[in-house]
Amino acid sequence: DAARVAADFIREMEGNRATLDVREKQAADFVSEVDTGAERRIREVLDRLVPGAAVVGEELSPTASTAGETVFVVDPLDGTKEFISGSGDYTVNIALIHKGMPVLGVVYAPVKGELYAGHDPDSAVRWLEDTNAEKSIRVRRIPKAGMTVVASRNHGDSGKLDAFLENYKVEKLLKRGSSLKICAVAAGKADLYPRFGPTSEWDTAAGDAVLRAGGGMLVDLEHGPLTYGHAARKFLNPEFIAAPADFFTTG
């Protein structure tokens, strides 16, 4: 419900893209009134569902203490640059973190009308707005013809990515925005998403939960699972790889 409320607001604002108040937070990282408005709406719904819950979001100050065992991590508009450009590759991300691990995640792509969600093993689903139909999703076995790799359209270290991929048989390289890259792996539409360069916990937490629920893993370069709630490091992630779990035991 929280993701859909935010998505409805974002869609309402799409016609106002040309007049939006947009500022650059840092190089190639933008924020607009759409981001902050969507996050406020998400927090209102979460507070009704779980009064007083701690929420860490990309745009607004944390609510309550984030030092506890359980916290929501929110990116109200993952892919602001995609939104500004008119691309549909942006999402609303909401995750629930417990003891540093993503235990529930929702990723909603407003333009595409699709929602990904997961909480427990084998619970990952993809829901389509047009048909109101929900389908189970799962990572696939990596094809013998080679991997389909997804990479960021606007961010990341392309030199590191090219060097990393030299070690693998790659059939196709796709460029996509937002956490849809992680969801593509979770849904068996891609096999590998290596990310070299900075990301924050709200960029990955929801997709990570969906990926785990679909039989995949999101790990650092030492193959340790990403953990969340690291206020001391300003909620920054290490570089990571998203792939089916089997990739890290056989690949």
Coordinates of N, CA and C in Angstrom, one line a residue:
D1 N 0.8 -1.2 0.0 CA 0.0 0.0 0.0 C 0.9 1.3 0.0
A2 N 1.9 1.3 0.8 CA 2.8 2.4 0.9 C 3.5 2.7 -0.5
A3 N 3.9 1.6 -1.2 CA 4.5 1.8 -2.5 C 3.5 2.3 -3.5
R4 N 2.3 1.9 -3.4 CA 1.3 2.3 -4.4 C 0.9 3.7 -4.2
V5 N 0.8 4.1 -3.0 CA 0.5 5.5 -2.7 C 1.6 6.4 -3.2
A6 N 2.8 6.1 -3.0 CA 3.9 6.9 -3.6 C 3.9 6.8 -5.1
A7 N 3.6 5.7 -5.7 CA 3.6 5.6 -7.1 C 2.5 6.4 -7.7
D8 N 1.4 6.5 -7.1 CA 0.3 7.3 -7.6 C 0.7 8.8 -7.6
F9 N 1.3 9.2 -6.5 CA 1.8 10.6 -6.4 C 2.8 10.9 -7.5
I10 N 3.8 10.0 -7.7 CA 4.8 10.2 -8.8 C 4.2 10.3 -10.1
R11 N 3.2 9.4 -10.4 CA 2.5 9.5 -11.7 C 1.8 10.8 -11.9
E12 N 1.2 11.3 -10.8 CA 0.5 12.6 -10.9 C 1.5 13.7 -11.3
M13 N 2.7 13.6 -10.8 CA 3.7 14.7 -11.0 C 4.4 14.5 -12.3
E14 N 4.2 13.4 -13.1 CA 5.0 13.3 -14.3 C 4.7 14.4 -15.3
G15 N 3.5 14.9 -15.4 CA 3.2 16.0 -16.3 C 3.9 17.3 -16.0
N16 N 4.4 17.4 -14.8 CA 5.1 18.6 -14.3 C 6.6 18.6 -14.4
R17 N 7.1 17.6 -15.1 CA 8.6 17.4 -15.1 C 9.3 18.7 -15.5
A18 N 8.8 19.4 -16.4 CA 9.5 20.6 -17.0 C 9.6 21.7 -16.0
T19 N 8.7 21.7 -15.0 CA 8.7 22.8 -14.0 C 9.1 22.4 -12.6
L20 N 9.6 21.2 -12.5 CA 9.9 20.7 -11.1 C 11.2 21.5 -10.6
D21 N 11.2 21.6 -9.3 CA 12.4 22.2 -8.6 C 13.3 21.0 -8.4
V22 N 14.4 21.0 -9.2 CA 15.4 19.9 -9.2 C 16.7 20.4 -8.8
R23 N 17.4 19.8 -7.9 CA 18.7 20.2 -7.5 C 19.7 19.0 -7.6
E24 N 21.0 19.3 -7.7 CA 22.0 18.2 -7.8 C 22.6 18.1 -6.4
K25 N 22.4 16.9 -5.8 CA 23.0 16.6 -4.4 C 24.5 16.5 -4.5
Q26 N 24.9 15.7 -5.5 CA 26.3 15.5 -5.8 C 26.4 15.1 -7.3
A27 N 27.6 14.9 -7.8 CA 27.7 14.6 -9.2 C 26.8 13.6 -9.7
A28 N 25.9 13.9 -10.7 CA 25.0 13.0 -11.4 C 24.0 12.4 -10.4
D29 N 23.7 13.0 -9.3 CA 22.7 12.5 -8.3 C 21.8 13.7 -8.0
F30 N 20.5 13.5 -8.4 CA 19.6 14.6 -8.3 C 18.4 14.3 -7.3
V31 N 17.8 15.3 -6.8 CA 16.6 15.2 -6.0 C 15.6 16.3 -6.4
S32 N 14.4 15.9 -6.3 CA 13.3 16.9 -6.7 C 12.2 16.8 -5.6
E33 N 11.3 17.7 -5.8 CA 10.1 17.8 -4.8 C 9.3 16.5 -5.0
V34 N 9.5 15.7 -6.1 CA 8.8 14.5 -6.2 C 9.3 13.5 -5.2
D35 N 10.7 13.4 -5.1 CA 11.3 12.5 -4.2 C 10.8 12.7 -2.7
T36 N 10.9 14.0 -2.3 CA 10.5 14.3 -0.9 C 9.0 14.1 -0.7
G37 N 8.2 14.5 -1.6 CA 6.8 14.2 -1.5 C 6.4 12.8 -1.4
A38 N 7.0 12.0 -2.2 CA 6.8 10.5 -2.2 C 7.2 9.9 -0.9
E39 N 8.4 10.3 -0.4 CA 8.8 9.8 0.9 C 7.9 10.1 2.0
R40 N 7.4 11.3 2.0 CA 6.4 11.7 3.1 C 5.2 10.8 3.1
R41 N 4.7 10.5 1.9 CA 3.5 9.7 1.8 C 3.8 8.2 2.2
I42 N 5.0 7.7 1.9 CA 5.4 6.4 2.3 C 5.4 6.4 3.8
R43 N 6.1 7.3 4.4 CA 6.2 7.4 5.9 C 4.8 7.5 6.6
E44 N 3.9 8.2 6.0 CA 2.6 8.3 6.6 C 1.9 6.9 6.7
V45 N 2.0 6.2 5.6 CA 1.4 4.8 5.5 C 2.1 3.9 6.5
L46 N 3.4 3.9 6.5 CA 4.2 3.0 7.4 C 3.9 3.3 8.9
D47 N 3.7 4.6 9.2 CA 3.4 5.0 10.6 C 2.0 4.5 11.0
R48 N 1.1 4.4 10.0 CA -0.2 3.9 10.4 C -0.1 2.4 10.6
L49 N 0.7 1.7 9.8 CA 0.8 0.3 9.9 C 1.6 -0.1 11.1
V50 N 2.7 0.6 11.4 CA 3.6 0.3 12.5 C 3.9 1.6 13.2
P51 N 3.0 2.0 14.1 CA 3.2 3.3 14.7 C 4.6 3.4 15.4
G52 N 5.3 4.5 15.2 CA 6.6 4.7 15.8 C 7.8 4.0 15.3
A53 N 7.5 3.2 14.2 CA 8.6 2.5 13.6 C 9.8 3.4 13.1
A54 N 11.0 2.9 13.2 CA 12.1 3.7 12.7 C 12.1 3.6 11.2
V55 N 12.4 4.7 10.5 CA 12.4 4.7 9.0 C 13.7 5.5 8.6
V56 N 14.5 4.9 7.7 CA 15.6 5.5 7.1 C 15.3 5.7 5.7
G57 N 15.3 7.0 5.2 CA 15.0 7.3 3.8 C 16.1 8.1 3.2
E58 N 16.0 8.1 1.9 CA 17.1 8.8 1.2 C 17.0 10.3 1.3
E59 N 15.7 10.9 1.4 CA 15.5 12.3 1.3 C 15.3 13.0 2.7
L60 N 14.7 12.3 3.6 CA 14.2 13.0 4.9 C 15.0 12.4 6.0
S61 N 15.0 13.1 7.2 CA 15.8 12.7 8.3 C 15.2 11.4 8.9
P62 N 16.0 10.5 9.5 CA 15.5 9.3 10.1 C 14.4 9.6 11.1
T63 N 13.4 8.7 11.2 CA 12.4 8.8 12.3 C 12.8 7.8 13.4
A64 N 12.6 8.2 14.6 CA 12.9 7.4 15.8 C 14.4 7.0 15.7
S65 N 14.8 6.0 16.5 CA 16.2 5.6 16.5 C 16.4 4.5 15.5
T66 N 17.5 4.6 14.8 CA 17.8 3.6 13.8 C 18.8 2.6 14.4
A67 N 19.0 2.7 15.7 CA 20.0 1.7 16.4 C 19.3 0.5 16.8
G68 N 18.0 0.4 16.7 CA 17.3 -0.8 17.1 C 17.4 -2.0 16.1
E69 N 16.8 -3.1 16.4 CA 16.9 -4.3 15.6 C 16.1 -4.2 14.3
T70 N 15.1 -3.4 14.3 CA 14.2 -3.4 13.1 C 14.0 -2.0 12.6
V71 N 14.1 -1.8 11.3 CA 14.0 -0.5 10.7 C 13.5 -0.6 9.2
F72 N 12.7 0.3 8.8 CA 12.3 0.4 7.4 C 13.4 1.2 6.6
V73 N 13.7 0.8 5.5 CA 14.7 1.5 4.6 C 13.9 1.8 3.3
V74 N 13.9 3.1 2.9 CA 13.0 3.6 1.9 C 13.8 4.5 0.9
D75 N 13.6 4.2 -0.4 CA 14.0 5.1 -1.5 C 12.7 5.4 -2.3
P76 N 12.2 6.6 -2.1 CA 10.9 6.9 -2.7 C 10.9 7.1 -4.2
L77 N 12.1 7.3 -4.8 CA 12.2 7.4 -6.2 C 13.6 7.0 -6.6
D78 N 13.8 5.8 -6.8 CA 15.1 5.2 -7.2 C 15.3 5.4 -8.7
G79 N 16.1 6.3 -9.1 CA 16.2 6.7 -10.5 C 15.6 8.0 -10.8
T80 N 16.0 9.0 -10.0 CA 15.4 10.4 -10.2 C 15.9 10.9 -11.6
K81 N 17.1 10.6 -12.0 CA 17.5 11.0 -13.3 C 16.7 10.4 -14.4
E82 N 16.3 9.1 -14.2 CA 15.4 8.4 -15.2 C 14.1 9.1 -15.2
F83 N 13.6 9.5 -14.1 CA 12.3 10.2 -14.0 C 12.3 11.5 -14.7
I84 N 13.4 12.3 -14.5 CA 13.5 13.6 -15.1 C 13.6 13.5 -16.6
S85 N 14.3 12.5 -17.1 CA 14.5 12.3 -18.5 C 13.3 11.8 -19.2
G86 N 12.3 11.3 -18.5 CA 11.1 10.7 -19.1 C 11.2 9.2 -19.3
S87 N 12.3 8.6 -18.8 CA 12.4 7.1 -18.9 C 11.5 6.5 -17.9
G88 N 11.1 5.3 -18.1 CA 10.3 4.5 -17.2 C 11.1 3.7 -16.2
D89 N 12.4 3.7 -16.3 CA 13.2 2.9 -15.4 C 13.5 3.5 -14.1
Y90 N 12.4 3.7 -13.3 CA 12.6 4.2 -11.9 C 11.6 3.4 -11.1
T91 N 11.9 3.4 -9.8 CA 11.1 2.5 -8.9 C 10.9 3.2 -7.5
V92 N 9.9 2.7 -6.8 CA 9.7 3.0 -5.4 C 10.2 1.8 -4.6
N93 N 11.1 2.0 -3.7 CA 11.7 0.8 -2.9 C 11.4 1.0 -1.4
I94 N 10.9 -0.1 -0.9 CA 10.6 -0.2 0.6 C 11.1 -1.5 1.1
A95 N 11.9 -1.5 2.1 CA 12.5 -2.7 2.7 C 12.3 -2.7 4.2
L96 N 12.1 -3.9 4.8 CA 12.1 -4.0 6.3 C 13.4 -4.8 6.6
I97 N 14.2 -4.1 7.5 CA 15.5 -4.7 7.9 C 15.3 -5.2 9.4
H98 N 15.8 -6.4 9.7 CA 15.8 -6.9 11.0 C 17.2 -7.5 11.3
K99 N 17.8 -7.0 12.4 CA 19.1 -7.5 12.7 C 20.1 -7.4 11.6
G100 N 20.0 -6.3 10.8 CA 20.9 -6.1 9.7 C 20.6 -6.8 8.4
M101 N 19.5 -7.6 8.4 CA 19.2 -8.4 7.2 C 17.9 -8.0 6.6
P102 N 17.8 -7.9 5.2 CA 16.5 -7.5 4.6 C 15.5 -8.7 4.7
V103 N 14.4 -8.5 5.4 CA 13.5 -9.6 5.6 C 12.2 -9.4 4.8
L104 N 12.0 -8.3 4.2 CA 10.9 -8.0 3.4 C 11.2 -6.9 2.4
G105 N 10.8 -7.0 1.2 CA 11.1 -5.9 0.2 C 10.0 -5.8 -0.8
V106 N 9.7 -4.5 -1.2 CA 8.8 -4.2 -2.3 C 9.5 -3.2 -3.2
V107 N 9.4 -3.5 -4.5 CA 10.0 -2.7 -5.5 C 8.8 -2.4 -6.5
Y108 N 8.4 -1.2 -6.7 CA 7.3 -0.9 -7.6 C 7.8 0.1 -8.7
A109 N 7.5 -0.3 -9.9 CA 7.9 0.5 -11.1 C 6.6 1.1 -11.6
P110 N 6.3 2.4 -11.3 CA 5.0 3.0 -11.6 C 4.7 3.0 -13.1
V111 N 5.7 3.4 -14.0 CA 5.4 3.5 -15.4 C 5.1 2.1 -16.0
K112 N 5.9 1.1 -15.6 CA 5.7 -0.2 -16.1 C 4.5 -0.9 -15.5
G113 N 4.0 -0.4 -14.4 CA 2.9 -1.0 -13.7 C 3.2 -2.4 -13.2
E114 N 4.4 -2.6 -12.6 CA 4.8 -3.9 -12.1 C 5.4 -3.7 -10.7
L115 N 5.1 -4.7 -9.9 CA 5.6 -4.7 -8.5 C 6.3 -6.0 -8.2
Y116 N 7.4 -5.9 -7.6 CA 8.1 -7.1 -7.1 C 8.1 -7.1 -5.6
A117 N 8.0 -8.3 -5.0 CA 7.9 -8.4 -3.6 C 8.5 -9.7 -3.1
G118 N 9.0 -9.8 -1.9 CA 9.5 -11.0 -1.3 C 9.7 -10.9 0.1
H119 N 9.6 -12.0 0.9 CA 9.9 -11.9 2.3 C 10.6 -13.2 2.9
D120 N 10.1 -14.3 2.5 CA 10.7 -15.6 2.9 C 11.2 -16.4 1.7
P121 N 12.0 -17.4 1.9 CA 12.5 -18.2 0.8 C 11.3 -18.7 -0.1
D122 N 11.5 -18.6 -1.4 CA 10.5 -19.1 -2.4 C 9.2 -18.2 -2.3
S123 N 9.3 -17.0 -1.8 CA 8.0 -16.2 -1.8 C 8.1 -15.0 -2.8
A124 N 9.1 -14.9 -3.6 CA 9.2 -13.8 -4.5 C 8.1 -13.8 -5.6
V125 N 7.5 -12.6 -5.8 CA 6.4 -12.5 -6.8 C 6.6 -11.3 -7.6
R126 N 6.0 -11.3 -8.8 CA 5.9 -10.1 -9.7 C 4.4 -9.9 -9.9
W127 N 3.9 -8.7 -9.6 CA 2.5 -8.4 -9.8 C 2.4 -7.4 -10.9
L128 N 1.4 -7.6 -11.8 CA 1.2 -6.7 -12.9 C -0.1 -5.9 -12.7
E129 N 0.0 -4.6 -12.8 CA -1.2 -3.7 -12.5 C -2.3 -3.9 -13.5
D130 N -1.9 -4.1 -14.8 CA -2.9 -4.2 -15.9 C -3.8 -5.3 -15.7
T131 N -3.3 -6.4 -15.2 CA -4.1 -7.7 -15.1 C -4.5 -8.0 -13.6
N132 N -3.9 -7.3 -12.7 CA -4.0 -7.6 -11.3 C -3.6 -9.0 -11.0
A133 N -2.7 -9.5 -11.7 CA -2.2 -10.9 -11.6 C -0.8 -11.0 -10.9
E134 N -0.7 -11.9 -10.1 CA 0.6 -12.1 -9.4 C 1.2 -13.5 -9.8
K135 N 2.5 -13.5 -10.0 CA 3.2 -14.7 -10.5 C 4.4 -14.9 -9.7
S136 N 4.7 -16.1 -9.3 CA 5.9 -16.4 -8.6 C 7.1 -16.3 -9.5
I137 N 8.2 -15.8 -9.0 CA 9.4 -15.6 -9.8 C 10.6 -16.3 -9.0
R138 N 11.6 -16.6 -9.8 CA 12.8 -17.3 -9.3 C 14.0 -17.0 -10.2
V139 N 15.2 -17.0 -9.7 CA 16.4 -17.0 -10.5 C 16.4 -18.2 -11.4
R140 N 17.2 -18.1 -12.5 CA 17.3 -19.2 -13.4 C 18.6 -19.8 -13.4
R141 N 18.7 -21.0 -13.9 CA 20.0 -21.6 -14.1 C 20.8 -20.9 -15.2
I142 N 22.0 -20.5 -15.0 CA 22.8 -19.7 -16.0 C 22.9 -20.5 -17.3
P143 N 22.5 -20.0 -18.4 CA 22.5 -20.7 -19.7 C 23.9 -21.0 -20.2
K144 N 24.1 -22.1 -20.8 CA 25.4 -22.5 -21.4 C 25.9 -21.6 -22.4
A145 N 24.9 -20.9 -23.1 CA 25.3 -19.9 -24.2 C 26.0 -18.7 -23.6
G146 N 25.8 -18.5 -22.3 CA 26.5 -17.3 -21.7 C 25.5 -16.5 -20.8
M147 N 26.0 -15.7 -20.0 CA 25.2 -14.9 -19.1 C 24.6 -13.7 -19.7
T148 N 23.4 -13.3 -19.2 CA 22.9 -12.0 -19.5 C 23.2 -11.1 -18.3
V149 N 24.0 -10.1 -18.5 CA 24.4 -9.2 -17.4 C 23.7 -7.9 -17.5
V150 N 23.3 -7.3 -16.4 CA 22.7 -6.0 -16.3 C 23.6 -5.1 -15.6
A151 N 23.6 -3.8 -16.1 CA 24.5 -2.8 -15.5 C 23.8 -1.5 -15.5
S152 N 24.3 -0.6 -14.7 CA 23.7 0.7 -14.6 C 23.8 1.5 -15.9
R153 N 22.8 2.3 -16.2 CA 22.8 3.2 -17.4 C 23.6 4.4 -17.1
N154 N 23.5 4.9 -15.9 CA 24.1 6.2 -15.6 C 25.2 6.2 -14.5
H155 N 25.4 5.1 -13.8 CA 26.3 5.1 -12.7 C 27.3 3.9 -12.8
G156 N 28.2 3.9 -11.9 CA 29.1 2.7 -11.8 C 30.4 2.9 -12.5
D157 N 31.4 2.1 -12.3 CA 32.7 2.1 -12.8 C 32.8 1.2 -14.0
S158 N 32.7 1.7 -15.2 CA 32.6 0.8 -16.4 C 33.9 0.1 -16.6
G159 N 35.1 0.7 -16.3 CA 36.3 0.0 -16.4 C 36.4 -1.2 -15.5
K160 N 36.0 -1.1 -14.3 CA 36.0 -2.2 -13.4 C 35.1 -3.3 -13.9
L161 N 33.9 -2.9 -14.4 CA 32.9 -3.8 -14.9 C 33.5 -4.6 -16.1
D162 N 34.1 -4.0 -17.0 CA 34.7 -4.7 -18.2 C 35.8 -5.7 -17.7
A163 N 36.6 -5.2 -16.8 CA 37.7 -6.1 -16.3 C 37.1 -7.4 -15.6
F164 N 36.1 -7.2 -14.8 CA 35.4 -8.3 -14.1 C 34.8 -9.2 -15.1
L165 N 34.1 -8.8 -16.1 CA 33.4 -9.6 -17.0 C 34.3 -10.4 -18.0
E166 N 35.6 -10.0 -18.0 CA 36.5 -10.8 -18.9 C 36.7 -12.2 -18.4
N167 N 36.3 -12.5 -17.1 CA 36.4 -13.8 -16.5 C 35.3 -14.7 -16.8
Y168 N 34.3 -14.2 -17.5 CA 33.0 -14.9 -17.7 C 32.5 -14.9 -19.1
K169 N 31.7 -15.9 -19.5 CA 31.1 -16.0 -20.8 C 29.8 -15.1 -20.8
V170 N 29.8 -14.0 -21.5 CA 28.7 -13.1 -21.5 C 28.1 -13.1 -22.9
E171 N 26.8 -13.4 -22.9 CA 26.0 -13.4 -24.2 C 25.5 -12.0 -24.4
K172 N 25.0 -11.3 -23.4 CA 24.3 -10.1 -23.6 C 24.6 -9.1 -22.4
L173 N 24.7 -7.8 -22.7 CA 24.9 -6.8 -21.6 C 23.7 -5.8 -21.8
L174 N 22.9 -5.7 -20.7 CA 21.8 -4.8 -20.8 C 22.0 -3.6 -19.8
K175 N 21.6 -2.4 -20.2 CA 21.7 -1.2 -19.4 C 20.3 -0.9 -18.9
R176 N 20.2 -0.8 -17.6 CA 18.9 -0.5 -17.0 C 19.1 0.5 -15.8
G177 N 18.0 1.1 -15.4 CA 18.1 2.0 -14.3 C 17.5 1.4 -13.0
S178 N 17.8 2.0 -11.9 CA 17.2 1.7 -10.6 C 17.4 0.3 -10.2
S179 N 16.6 -0.1 -9.2 CA 16.7 -1.5 -8.6 C 16.1 -2.5 -9.5
L180 N 15.5 -2.1 -10.7 CA 15.0 -3.1 -11.6 C 16.1 -4.1 -12.1
K181 N 17.4 -3.7 -12.0 CA 18.5 -4.6 -12.3 C 18.5 -5.8 -11.4
I182 N 18.3 -5.5 -10.1 CA 18.3 -6.7 -9.1 C 17.1 -7.5 -9.4
C183 N 15.9 -6.9 -9.6 CA 14.7 -7.6 -9.9 C 14.8 -8.5 -11.1
A184 N 15.5 -8.0 -12.1 CA 15.7 -8.8 -13.4 C 16.4 -10.1 -13.1
V185 N 17.4 -10.1 -12.1 CA 18.0 -11.3 -11.7 C 17.1 -12.2 -10.9
A186 N 16.3 -11.6 -10.0 CA 15.4 -12.3 -9.2 C 14.3 -13.0 -10.1
A187 N 13.9 -12.4 -11.2 CA 12.9 -12.9 -12.0 C 13.4 -13.9 -13.1
G188 N 14.7 -14.1 -13.1 CA 15.3 -15.0 -14.2 C 15.3 -14.4 -15.5
K189 N 15.3 -13.0 -15.6 CA 15.5 -12.3 -16.9 C 17.0 -11.9 -17.1
A190 N 17.8 -12.0 -16.1 CA 19.2 -11.8 -16.2 C 19.9 -12.7 -15.2
D191 N 21.2 -12.8 -15.3 CA 22.0 -13.7 -14.5 C 22.9 -13.0 -13.5
L192 N 23.3 -11.8 -13.8 CA 24.4 -11.2 -13.1 C 24.3 -9.7 -13.1
Y193 N 24.4 -9.1 -11.9 CA 24.5 -7.6 -11.8 C 25.6 -7.3 -10.9
P194 N 26.8 -7.0 -11.5 CA 27.9 -6.5 -10.7 C 27.9 -5.0 -10.6
R195 N 28.1 -4.5 -9.4 CA 28.0 -3.0 -9.2 C 29.4 -2.5 -8.6
F196 N 30.1 -1.8 -9.4 CA 31.3 -1.2 -9.0 C 31.1 0.3 -8.9
G197 N 31.3 0.9 -7.7 CA 31.0 2.3 -7.5 C 30.0 2.5 -6.4
P198 N 29.8 3.7 -5.9 CA 29.0 3.9 -4.7 C 27.5 3.6 -4.9
T199 N 26.9 3.0 -3.8 CA 25.5 2.9 -3.7 C 25.1 3.1 -2.2
S200 N 23.9 3.3 -1.9 CA 23.4 3.4 -0.5 C 22.5 2.3 -0.2
E201 N 22.2 2.1 1.1 CA 21.4 1.0 1.5 C 20.0 1.0 0.9
W202 N 19.4 2.3 0.8 CA 18.1 2.4 0.2 C 18.0 2.1 -1.3
D203 N 19.2 2.0 -1.9 CA 19.2 1.6 -3.3 C 19.1 0.1 -3.5
T204 N 19.4 -0.6 -2.5 CA 19.5 -2.1 -2.7 C 18.7 -2.9 -1.8
A205 N 18.3 -2.4 -0.6 CA 17.7 -3.2 0.4 C 16.4 -4.0 0.0
A206 N 15.5 -3.2 -0.7 CA 14.3 -3.9 -1.1 C 14.5 -4.9 -2.2
G207 N 15.4 -4.6 -3.2 CA 15.7 -5.5 -4.2 C 16.4 -6.7 -3.7
D208 N 17.3 -6.5 -2.7 CA 18.0 -7.6 -2.0 C 17.0 -8.6 -1.4
A209 N 16.0 -8.1 -0.7 CA 15.0 -9.0 -0.1 C 14.3 -9.8 -1.2
V210 N 13.9 -9.1 -2.3 CA 13.2 -9.9 -3.3 C 14.2 -10.9 -3.9
L211 N 15.4 -10.6 -4.1 CA 16.4 -11.5 -4.7 C 16.6 -12.7 -3.8
R212 N 16.7 -12.5 -2.5 CA 16.9 -13.6 -1.6 C 15.6 -14.5 -1.6
A213 N 14.5 -13.9 -1.7 CA 13.2 -14.7 -1.7 C 13.1 -15.5 -3.0
G214 N 13.8 -15.1 -4.1 CA 13.8 -15.8 -5.3 C 15.0 -16.7 -5.6
G215 N 15.7 -17.0 -4.6 CA 16.8 -17.9 -4.7 C 18.2 -17.3 -5.1
G216 N 18.3 -16.0 -5.0 CA 19.6 -15.3 -5.3 C 20.3 -14.7 -4.1
M217 N 21.4 -14.1 -4.4 CA 22.2 -13.5 -3.3 C 22.7 -12.2 -3.8
L218 N 22.9 -11.2 -2.9 CA 23.6 -10.0 -3.2 C 24.7 -9.9 -2.2
V219 N 25.9 -10.0 -2.7 CA 27.1 -10.1 -1.8 C 28.2 -9.1 -2.1
D220 N 29.1 -8.9 -1.2 CA 30.2 -8.0 -1.4 C 31.2 -8.7 -2.2
L221 N 32.4 -8.1 -2.5 CA 33.4 -8.7 -3.4 C 34.1 -9.8 -2.7
E222 N 33.9 -10.0 -1.4 CA 34.4 -11.2 -0.7 C 33.4 -12.3 -0.5
H223 N 32.3 -12.1 -1.2 CA 31.1 -13.0 -1.2 C 30.4 -13.1 0.2
G224 N 30.5 -12.1 1.0 CA 29.7 -12.0 2.2 C 28.5 -11.2 1.9
P225 N 27.3 -11.7 2.5 CA 26.1 -11.0 2.2 C 26.1 -9.5 2.7
L226 N 25.4 -8.7 2.0 CA 25.3 -7.3 2.4 C 24.4 -7.2 3.6
T227 N 24.8 -6.4 4.6 CA 24.0 -6.1 5.8 C 23.6 -4.6 5.8
Y228 N 22.6 -4.3 6.6 CA 22.0 -3.0 6.5 C 21.9 -2.3 7.9
G229 N 21.7 -1.0 7.9 CA 21.5 -0.3 9.1 C 22.8 0.3 9.6
H230 N 23.7 0.6 8.7 CA 25.1 1.1 9.1 C 25.1 2.6 9.1
A231 N 24.5 3.2 10.2 CA 24.5 4.6 10.3 C 25.9 5.2 10.3
A232 N 26.8 4.5 11.0 CA 28.2 5.0 11.1 C 28.9 5.2 9.8
R233 N 28.6 4.5 8.8 CA 29.2 4.7 7.5 C 28.2 5.4 6.5
K234 N 27.2 6.1 7.1 CA 26.3 6.9 6.4 C 25.4 6.1 5.4
F235 N 25.2 4.8 5.8 CA 24.3 3.9 5.1 C 24.8 3.6 3.7
L236 N 26.2 3.7 3.5 CA 26.8 3.4 2.2 C 27.0 1.9 2.1
N237 N 26.9 1.3 0.9 CA 27.2 -0.1 0.6 C 28.6 -0.3 0.2
P238 N 29.2 -1.5 0.3 CA 30.4 -1.8 -0.4 C 30.0 -2.2 -1.8
E239 N 30.9 -2.3 -2.7 CA 30.7 -2.8 -4.1 C 30.1 -4.2 -4.0
F240 N 29.3 -4.6 -4.9 CA 28.6 -5.9 -4.7 C 28.3 -6.6 -6.1
I241 N 27.9 -7.9 -5.9 CA 27.4 -8.7 -7.1 C 26.1 -9.3 -6.7
A242 N 25.1 -9.2 -7.6 CA 23.8 -9.9 -7.5 C 23.8 -11.0 -8.5
A243 N 23.4 -12.2 -8.0 CA 23.4 -13.3 -8.9 C 22.6 -14.5 -8.2
P244 N 22.2 -15.5 -9.0 CA 21.7 -16.7 -8.4 C 22.7 -17.3 -7.3
A245 N 22.1 -17.9 -6.3 CA 23.0 -18.4 -5.2 C 24.0 -19.4 -5.8
D246 N 23.6 -20.2 -6.8 CA 24.5 -21.2 -7.3 C 25.7 -20.6 -8.0
F247 N 25.6 -19.3 -8.4 CA 26.8 -18.7 -9.1 C 28.0 -18.6 -8.1
F248 N 27.7 -18.4 -6.8 CA 28.8 -18.2 -5.9 C 29.4 -19.6 -5.4
T249 N 28.8 -20.7 -5.7 CA 29.3 -22.0 -5.3 C 29.9 -22.7 -6.5
T250 N 29.4 -22.4 -7.7 CA 29.9 -23.0 -8.9 C 30.6 -22.1 -9.9
G251 N 30.4 -20.8 -9.8 CA 30.9 -19.8 -10.8 C 32.2 -19.2 -10.3

